[in-house]
Each structure stands twice: as structure tokens, then as C-alpha cells.
Short mmCIF file of C-alpha atoms in Angstrom, two decimals:
data_model
loop_
_atom_site.label_atom_id
_atom_site.label_comp_id
_atom_site.label_asym_id
_atom_site.label_seq_id
_atom_site.Cartn_x
_atom_site.Cartn_y
_atom_site.Cartn_z
CA MET A 18 -7.60 23.96 1.03
CA THR A 19 -6.92 20.23 1.28
CA LEU A 20 -7.93 17.53 -1.18
CA THR A 21 -9.15 15.21 1.56
CA ARG A 22 -12.45 13.40 1.20
CA ARG A 23 -14.28 10.27 2.27
CA ILE A 24 -14.83 7.82 -0.57
CA SER A 25 -17.06 4.77 -0.18
CA LEU A 26 -15.65 1.87 -2.17
CA LYS A 27 -18.22 -0.73 -3.21
CA LEU A 28 -16.87 -4.24 -2.75
CA PRO A 29 -17.73 -7.27 -4.91
CA SER A 30 -19.94 -8.56 -2.07
CA GLY A 31 -22.00 -5.38 -2.23
CA ASP A 32 -20.64 -4.09 1.08
CA LEU A 33 -19.09 -0.64 1.34
CA ILE A 34 -15.77 0.32 2.86
CA ASP A 35 -14.86 3.92 3.51
CA THR A 36 -11.56 5.65 2.93
CA PRO A 37 -9.17 6.82 4.25
CA GLN A 38 -7.65 3.38 4.81
CA LEU A 39 -4.23 2.66 6.29
CA VAL A 40 -3.28 -0.81 5.12
CA PRO A 41 -0.75 -3.19 6.73
CA SER A 42 1.29 -4.89 4.01
CA TYR A 43 3.08 -8.23 4.10
CA SER A 44 6.09 -9.06 1.94
CA SER A 45 8.87 -11.63 2.10
CA ARG A 46 11.33 -9.09 0.73
CA GLY A 47 13.86 -8.11 3.37
CA PHE A 48 12.98 -11.03 5.65
CA GLY A 49 14.94 -14.22 6.13
CA ILE A 50 14.08 -17.63 4.71
CA ASN A 51 14.21 -20.68 6.98
CA LYS A 52 15.65 -24.09 6.08
CA ASP A 53 12.26 -25.18 4.70
CA GLY A 54 12.25 -22.26 2.28
CA VAL A 55 9.51 -20.37 4.17
CA SER A 56 9.89 -16.67 4.85
CA GLU A 57 9.91 -15.17 8.34
CA ILE A 58 6.92 -13.16 7.18
CA ASN A 59 4.82 -16.31 7.55
CA GLU A 60 5.17 -16.32 11.34
CA ILE A 61 4.63 -12.56 11.51
CA PHE A 62 1.40 -12.97 9.58
CA LYS A 63 0.20 -15.69 11.95
CA THR A 64 0.96 -13.42 14.91
CA THR A 65 -1.00 -10.47 13.55
CA ASN A 66 -3.70 -11.83 11.25
CA ARG A 67 -6.43 -11.81 13.91
CA TYR A 68 -6.08 -8.03 14.19
CA LEU A 69 -6.86 -7.46 10.50
CA THR A 70 -10.49 -6.45 10.11
CA GLU A 71 -10.66 -3.88 7.30
CA VAL A 72 -7.96 -4.04 4.60
CA MET A 73 -4.65 -5.88 4.18
CA LEU A 74 -2.19 -6.23 1.31
CA VAL A 75 -0.41 -9.44 0.34
CA SER A 76 1.75 -10.37 -2.63
CA ALA A 77 0.71 -13.00 -5.16
CA TYR A 78 4.38 -13.96 -5.35
CA ASP A 79 4.44 -14.79 -1.64
CA LEU A 80 1.22 -16.77 -1.92
CA SER A 81 2.55 -18.71 -4.88
CA TYR A 82 5.81 -19.66 -3.19
CA LYS A 83 4.15 -20.33 0.19
CA HIS A 84 5.89 -17.51 2.03
CA LEU A 85 2.39 -16.80 3.34
CA PRO A 86 -0.26 -19.37 4.25
CA ALA A 87 -2.67 -20.45 1.53
CA SER A 88 -5.67 -18.13 1.46
CA ARG A 89 -7.94 -20.85 2.89
CA LYS A 90 -5.64 -20.97 5.93
CA PHE A 91 -5.24 -17.23 6.45
CA GLU A 92 -7.35 -17.12 9.62
CA ALA A 93 -7.78 -13.45 8.77
CA PHE A 94 -11.09 -12.01 7.62
CA PRO A 95 -10.64 -8.41 6.50
CA LEU A 96 -13.33 -6.74 4.45
CA LEU A 97 -10.87 -6.37 1.58
CA THR A 98 -7.58 -7.99 0.58
CA ILE A 99 -5.40 -6.17 -1.96
CA ILE A 100 -3.38 -8.69 -3.98
CA ASP A 101 -0.20 -7.11 -5.30
CA SER A 102 1.28 -8.47 -8.50
CA GLY A 103 4.67 -9.44 -7.05
CA GLY A 104 6.81 -6.86 -8.81
CA TYR A 105 8.25 -5.59 -5.52
CA GLU A 106 9.41 -9.04 -4.43
CA VAL A 107 11.33 -9.71 -7.64
CA GLY A 108 12.35 -6.16 -8.60
CA SER A 109 15.50 -4.19 -7.88
CA ASP A 110 13.89 -0.98 -6.62
CA ASN A 111 13.55 -0.32 -2.90
CA ASP A 112 10.84 1.77 -1.29
CA LEU A 113 11.62 4.88 0.73
CA SER A 114 11.28 3.12 4.10
CA SER A 115 14.02 0.60 3.29
CA ALA A 116 17.00 0.98 5.63
CA PHE A 117 19.33 -0.62 3.08
CA GLU A 118 19.22 -2.23 -0.36
CA PHE A 119 17.97 -5.79 -0.10
CA LYS A 120 19.73 -8.50 -2.05
CA ILE A 121 17.18 -10.11 -4.33
CA SER A 122 17.28 -13.82 -4.96
CA ALA A 123 13.82 -14.40 -6.34
CA HIS A 124 12.14 -17.35 -7.97
CA LYS A 125 10.71 -17.22 -11.47
CA TRP A 126 7.83 -14.79 -11.73
CA ASP A 127 5.86 -13.65 -14.75
CA ARG A 128 2.37 -12.64 -15.81
CA SER A 129 1.17 -16.21 -16.38
CA LEU A 130 2.23 -17.26 -12.87
CA TYR A 131 0.43 -14.23 -11.49
CA TYR A 132 -2.76 -15.19 -13.33
CA GLN A 133 -2.39 -18.73 -12.05
CA GLU A 134 -2.19 -17.55 -8.44
CA LEU A 135 -5.17 -15.24 -8.85
CA SER A 136 -7.25 -18.12 -10.19
CA ARG A 137 -6.71 -19.92 -6.86
CA TRP A 138 -8.30 -17.13 -4.84
CA PRO A 139 -11.54 -18.49 -3.31
CA VAL A 140 -14.38 -16.16 -4.30
CA ASP A 141 -16.31 -17.07 -1.14
CA TYR A 142 -13.41 -16.17 1.19
CA THR A 143 -13.13 -12.39 1.19
CA ASN A 144 -13.38 -9.47 -1.20
CA ALA A 145 -10.23 -8.97 -3.26
CA ALA A 146 -8.70 -6.17 -5.30
CA MET A 147 -6.03 -7.20 -7.79
CA VAL A 148 -3.23 -4.91 -8.93
CA ASN A 149 -2.21 -4.97 -12.59
CA PHE A 150 1.06 -6.76 -13.42
CA ASP A 151 3.32 -3.72 -13.35
CA LYS A 152 6.69 -5.47 -13.72
CA ASP A 153 7.05 -4.70 -17.44
CA ILE A 154 5.03 -1.52 -18.04
CA THR A 155 7.57 1.06 -16.83
CA GLY A 156 8.65 3.26 -19.74
CA ARG A 157 5.49 2.62 -21.74
CA HIS A 158 3.07 5.30 -22.88
CA ILE A 159 0.01 5.60 -20.65
CA THR A 160 -2.25 4.21 -23.40
CA ASP A 161 -0.14 1.03 -23.49
CA GLN A 162 -0.35 0.83 -19.70
CA PHE A 163 -4.15 1.09 -19.93
CA LYS A 164 -4.27 -1.68 -22.53
CA MET A 165 -2.08 -4.08 -20.55
CA ALA A 166 -3.91 -3.40 -17.29
CA LYS A 167 -7.30 -4.03 -18.89
CA GLU A 168 -6.00 -7.35 -20.21
CA ASP A 169 -4.90 -8.31 -16.70
CA PHE A 170 -8.23 -7.32 -15.18
CA SER A 171 -10.31 -9.15 -17.81
CA ASN A 172 -9.07 -12.41 -16.29
CA GLN A 173 -10.64 -11.63 -12.90
CA PRO A 174 -13.88 -9.70 -13.44
CA GLN A 175 -15.14 -10.62 -9.95
CA MET A 176 -12.34 -8.68 -8.24
CA LEU A 177 -11.86 -4.96 -7.82
CA HIS A 178 -9.32 -3.54 -10.25
CA ASN A 179 -6.42 -1.47 -8.90
CA PHE A 180 -4.51 0.24 -11.72
CA LEU A 181 -0.94 0.99 -10.66
CA ILE A 182 0.49 3.77 -12.86
CA LYS A 183 4.21 3.67 -13.68
CA PRO A 184 6.60 6.26 -15.15
CA SER A 185 6.20 6.47 -18.93
CA ASP A 186 9.59 8.10 -19.42
CA LYS A 187 12.36 5.49 -19.51
CA THR A 188 14.91 8.11 -18.43
CA SER A 189 12.97 9.16 -15.34
CA SER A 190 11.96 7.45 -12.11
CA CYS A 191 9.10 9.95 -11.63
CA ILE A 192 5.54 9.83 -13.01
CA LYS A 193 5.48 13.51 -13.98
CA SER A 194 5.54 12.78 -17.72
CA THR A 195 2.83 10.14 -17.18
CA LEU A 196 0.60 12.76 -15.56
CA GLU A 197 1.03 14.98 -18.60
CA GLN A 198 -0.11 12.10 -20.80
CA LEU A 199 -3.01 11.35 -18.46
CA THR A 200 -4.56 14.77 -19.02
CA LYS A 201 -5.28 13.71 -22.62
CA PHE A 202 -6.50 10.21 -21.85
CA SER A 203 -8.15 10.67 -18.45
CA ASP A 204 -11.47 9.14 -19.54
CA ASN A 205 -9.83 5.71 -19.32
CA LEU A 206 -9.42 6.12 -15.56
CA GLY A 207 -13.17 5.74 -15.05
CA GLU A 208 -12.86 2.04 -15.89
CA PHE A 209 -10.87 1.25 -12.73
CA ASP A 210 -11.92 0.94 -9.09
CA ILE A 211 -8.66 2.23 -7.56
CA ILE A 212 -5.78 4.20 -9.06
CA GLY A 213 -2.35 3.49 -7.56
CA VAL A 214 1.10 5.03 -7.60
CA THR A 215 4.22 4.18 -5.64
CA GLU A 216 5.47 6.76 -3.17
CA LYS A 217 8.99 6.64 -4.60
CA GLU A 218 7.80 7.35 -8.15
CA LEU A 219 5.79 10.43 -7.15
CA GLY A 220 8.92 12.61 -7.04
CA ASP A 221 12.34 13.29 -5.54
CA SER A 222 11.22 15.46 -2.62
CA MET A 223 8.26 15.43 -0.27
CA LEU A 224 6.84 18.59 -1.80
CA SER A 225 7.18 17.32 -5.38
CA ARG A 226 5.50 14.06 -4.37
CA MET A 227 2.65 15.98 -2.75
CA LYS A 228 2.19 18.23 -5.78
CA ASN A 229 2.24 15.33 -8.25
CA LEU A 230 -0.25 13.43 -6.11
CA ALA A 231 -2.50 16.50 -6.00
CA THR A 232 -2.27 16.74 -9.80
CA LEU A 233 -3.30 13.09 -10.11
CA ARG A 234 -6.21 13.68 -7.74
CA LYS A 235 -7.47 16.57 -9.88
CA ILE A 236 -7.12 14.53 -13.08
CA ILE A 237 -9.16 11.70 -11.57
CA ASP A 238 -11.73 14.16 -10.24
CA SER A 239 -12.33 15.37 -13.78
CA VAL A 240 -13.59 11.85 -14.56
CA ASN A 241 -14.96 10.49 -11.28
CA SER A 242 -14.18 11.98 -7.87
CA GLU A 243 -15.26 8.73 -6.19
CA ILE A 244 -12.21 6.76 -7.40
CA PRO A 245 -9.70 6.44 -4.55
CA ILE A 246 -5.94 6.81 -4.95
CA GLN A 247 -3.63 4.28 -3.31
CA VAL A 248 -0.09 5.34 -2.43
CA PHE A 249 1.98 2.16 -2.40
CA GLY A 250 4.85 2.11 0.09
CA SER A 251 3.67 4.83 2.48
CA LEU A 252 2.53 3.96 5.99
CA ASP A 253 4.53 6.14 8.37
CA PRO A 254 2.53 8.86 10.21
CA ILE A 255 4.26 11.92 8.72
CA SER A 256 4.29 11.06 5.01
CA THR A 257 0.88 9.39 5.14
CA CYS A 258 -0.74 12.53 6.56
CA LEU A 259 0.96 14.74 3.97
CA TYR A 260 -0.22 12.49 1.13
CA PHE A 261 -3.68 12.43 2.72
CA ILE A 262 -4.06 16.20 2.41
CA SER A 263 -2.72 15.95 -1.15
CA GLY A 264 -5.56 13.69 -2.28
CA GLY A 265 -4.48 10.17 -1.30
CA ASN A 266 -7.05 7.78 0.14
CA ILE A 267 -5.43 4.37 0.66
CA PHE A 268 -1.94 3.95 2.09
CA ASP A 269 0.01 0.74 2.47
CA GLY A 270 3.55 -0.09 3.39
CA LEU A 271 6.03 -2.17 5.37
CA THR A 272 7.05 0.56 7.81
CA TRP A 273 5.05 -1.09 10.60
CA LEU A 274 7.30 -4.19 10.28
CA ARG A 275 10.59 -2.27 10.06
CA TYR A 276 10.25 0.44 12.69
CA ALA A 277 8.37 1.24 15.87
CA TYR A 278 5.79 4.00 15.79
CA CYS A 279 6.51 6.46 18.58
CA GLY A 280 4.07 9.35 18.53
CA ASP A 281 4.29 10.86 15.04
CA LYS A 282 7.67 9.32 14.29
CA CYS A 283 9.23 5.98 13.40
CA ILE A 284 12.20 4.91 15.51
CA TYR A 285 14.58 1.96 15.65
CA MET A 286 12.73 -1.01 17.14
CA GLN A 287 15.49 -1.83 19.62
CA ASN A 288 15.14 1.66 21.11
CA GLN A 289 11.41 1.17 21.51
CA TYR A 290 12.03 -2.11 23.35
CA VAL A 291 14.23 -0.29 25.84
CA LEU A 292 11.80 2.60 26.29
CA ASN A 293 8.83 0.31 26.89
CA THR A 294 10.31 -2.68 28.69
CA GLY A 295 13.76 -1.80 29.96
CA LEU A 296 17.29 -2.90 29.28
CA GLU A 297 16.57 -6.61 29.66
CA ALA A 298 13.83 -6.77 27.04
CA ASN A 299 13.59 -10.01 25.06
CA SER A 300 13.95 -9.02 21.42
CA ARG A 301 11.62 -11.65 19.92
CA PHE A 302 8.79 -10.98 22.37
CA SER A 303 9.32 -7.24 22.08
CA PHE A 304 9.16 -7.40 18.28
CA ASP A 305 5.75 -9.07 18.43
CA GLN A 306 4.48 -6.52 20.94
CA THR A 307 5.81 -3.64 18.87
CA ILE A 308 4.15 -4.65 15.60
CA ILE A 309 0.84 -5.27 17.39
CA ASN A 310 1.16 -1.83 18.98
CA ASN A 311 1.96 -0.41 15.53
CA LEU A 312 -1.33 -1.83 14.24
CA SER A 313 -3.17 -0.08 17.05
CA LEU A 314 -1.51 3.24 16.25
CA ILE A 315 -2.33 2.81 12.55
CA THR A 316 -5.99 2.45 13.48
CA ASP A 317 -5.78 5.51 15.71
CA LEU A 318 -4.26 7.63 12.91
CA GLN A 319 -6.96 6.48 10.51
CA LEU A 320 -9.62 7.65 12.98
CA LYS A 321 -7.86 11.03 13.25
CA MET A 322 -8.01 11.36 9.47
CA CYS A 323 -11.76 10.65 9.58
CA ASP A 324 -12.19 13.28 12.31
CA PHE A 325 -10.32 15.79 10.17
CA ILE A 326 -12.64 15.14 7.23
CA ASN A 327 -15.66 15.62 9.48
CA HIS A 328 -14.51 18.74 11.33
CA ASN A 329 -11.57 20.21 9.35
CA ASP A 330 -9.72 20.54 12.66
CA TYR A 331 -5.96 20.26 12.27
CA ASN A 332 -5.56 19.85 16.02
CA VAL A 333 -6.72 16.23 15.86
CA PHE A 334 -3.19 15.39 14.68
CA GLY A 335 -1.42 16.97 17.65
CA GLU A 336 0.63 20.15 17.80
CA GLU A 337 3.77 19.15 15.88
CA LEU A 338 2.13 17.16 13.10
CA SER A 339 -0.72 19.64 12.66
CA LYS A 340 1.82 22.42 12.11
CA LEU A 341 3.56 20.37 9.42
CA ILE A 342 0.26 19.58 7.73
CA ARG A 343 -0.77 23.25 7.71
CA ASN A 344 2.54 24.15 6.07
CA GLY A 345 2.01 21.43 3.50
CA VAL A 346 -1.45 22.73 2.63
CA ALA A 347 -0.08 26.24 2.18
CA LEU A 348 2.56 24.99 -0.30
CA LEU A 349 0.26 22.82 -2.43
#
């Protein structure tokens, strides 16, 4: 039995958006900075923003330091924008899709600067969900994490509130001990609109990550089964589907900007250029075409997830992926 379900998330505007949602993320981390101090991600955003109609994720850090256009100049009108707190851009941890460890040379970033950037968000532009400032809550007891998150969210009552849980054990990079604490304080979860966890902090193997995610799903269900879980850092077809059957509902990541989606797999972009265009492919043009194609495949996978919820038919995912998903369900 899977833990999949459709959850309708009520937006500040009163509109509803259904999960599952596969969310393209934008981050300056890992991308070059031009001579004017603007990240390459700025041009990528301008190339793709017109394709964003449901949900996107941007970093408050990138907005603050103009690595992305100001929100009034986005020229993108998704139903929901998730505003991350900037911890990834200034932190030392890499997500699982990173090909190598990025050298971090970040500007000053703290909670007050995050609040300042959030205050600039135009309430008449698009619905927004803010993530709590998670940079300094790792290693804290879950009750302290609740308290600090609620303080963050009190500053923006008009936004949705996305509570990103972090490991409460300073000696561990996994949230397992946090989940044990959550069982005693689960009533607090009902105060948030979305509960988040990073893929990397779910565990040290795919199966452990799936099992911990399933545990989180069951803890949330004991309070309110209509609260979606966001898995930060997961957007490749294989892991996203496995987290989907484990109870995840919203998935974001940078995979679509780092690799080319080829069927159920992610491959080196240069290889995709050759397969699609030939040996004389222009890399810059091919990059743009690949990320636009990635967006199309993300939408297609999201529709397959919806079909699965409706019909419980594993075959919607294709032979190879459906077999993997069945095995995952059997091991949960």
C-alpha cells in the first residue's frame, strides 16, 4: 500500500492548487557570476519564466542580491511561489544532485535580511509560501524549532507557512531523532500549511529516506492528513517517484538545471545535445532547449502521478520505473 494522495492546498487568494507538485527551483549556487555581479541564473530564469504556471521556488538570498529579477519584473505568473530562506546559498552542505562540492563565497545573510526581503514581496503579485529561516536551527530540539519557525511566520501572516524540519541531533545529519521527538509534539504541526524536509537529511540510503518520509507522513496524518510534505532537493524522476509513494507531495530541486532528463534517468547534458542534435550542436542553444524540454518532462511526470492516484495503475510510469516503484512499496 502506498501513502500517495491528492491534497488541495488553499492559497492566500482563496484559490486551490492540487498536489502532487513538481517544482522547478532557481538558485545562484553553482552558477557563475558575471562582471556586474549578477548570477547566470538570472538569464536562465528569463529564458524559462514564461513556462512557469503552477509552482516555482526562488531564494530570498538571490532576490536580495539581485541574482534574480525583482519580483515586479519576474514576468512569471505561477499560482504559487515558494520563497526559500537562503540557507542553501550560504551554507556548506550540498544536495544529493550536486556533481561536486561548490565553493561558497556568499554575501552577508541573516534572519533580519530575510525578513527585509520578504517585506518587499508585493501581495498583489502572486501567492507566496515562505520557508522558515533554517540556517541556525539544526541541532535544536523540535520544540525550539517550532518556536523559531512561528516567530518567522508571524512576520508574514498573509503568506503560506512552510516549516522545514532539521535534524535535532548535532551529531547526526539525519532527522531520525527529530521524528522521535515529533511523535510527542505532533499537535504543533497542525499550525503549518506545508511541512518540509531536505532529501539529504532523510537518511543515508534510498530505503532509509523512504522509510523516514513514510514515518513523517504518518505523524502528520495523526494531526491533519491534508498537510502536504515538501521534499527539498528532489526533482529527478526516480527519487521523486519513490518519495511520492512514501508520502511526499511537493518536490523541488535543481536537477533540471544540472542534467538532461532522458526517459526515467538524468544524463550528462552534453550527451543529450549529441543525441538530439548531433555532433555539431551549439552548447548554449542546446542548454536552453534541454532545460525547456526538462520542464515539459516534469509536467508529464506530474500528470503520471495524478493518474496513479486516480487509478492505482503502476504501468503509467513505464515498465522499468513501475517495477522499481513496486519494489519500493513492498519494502516500506
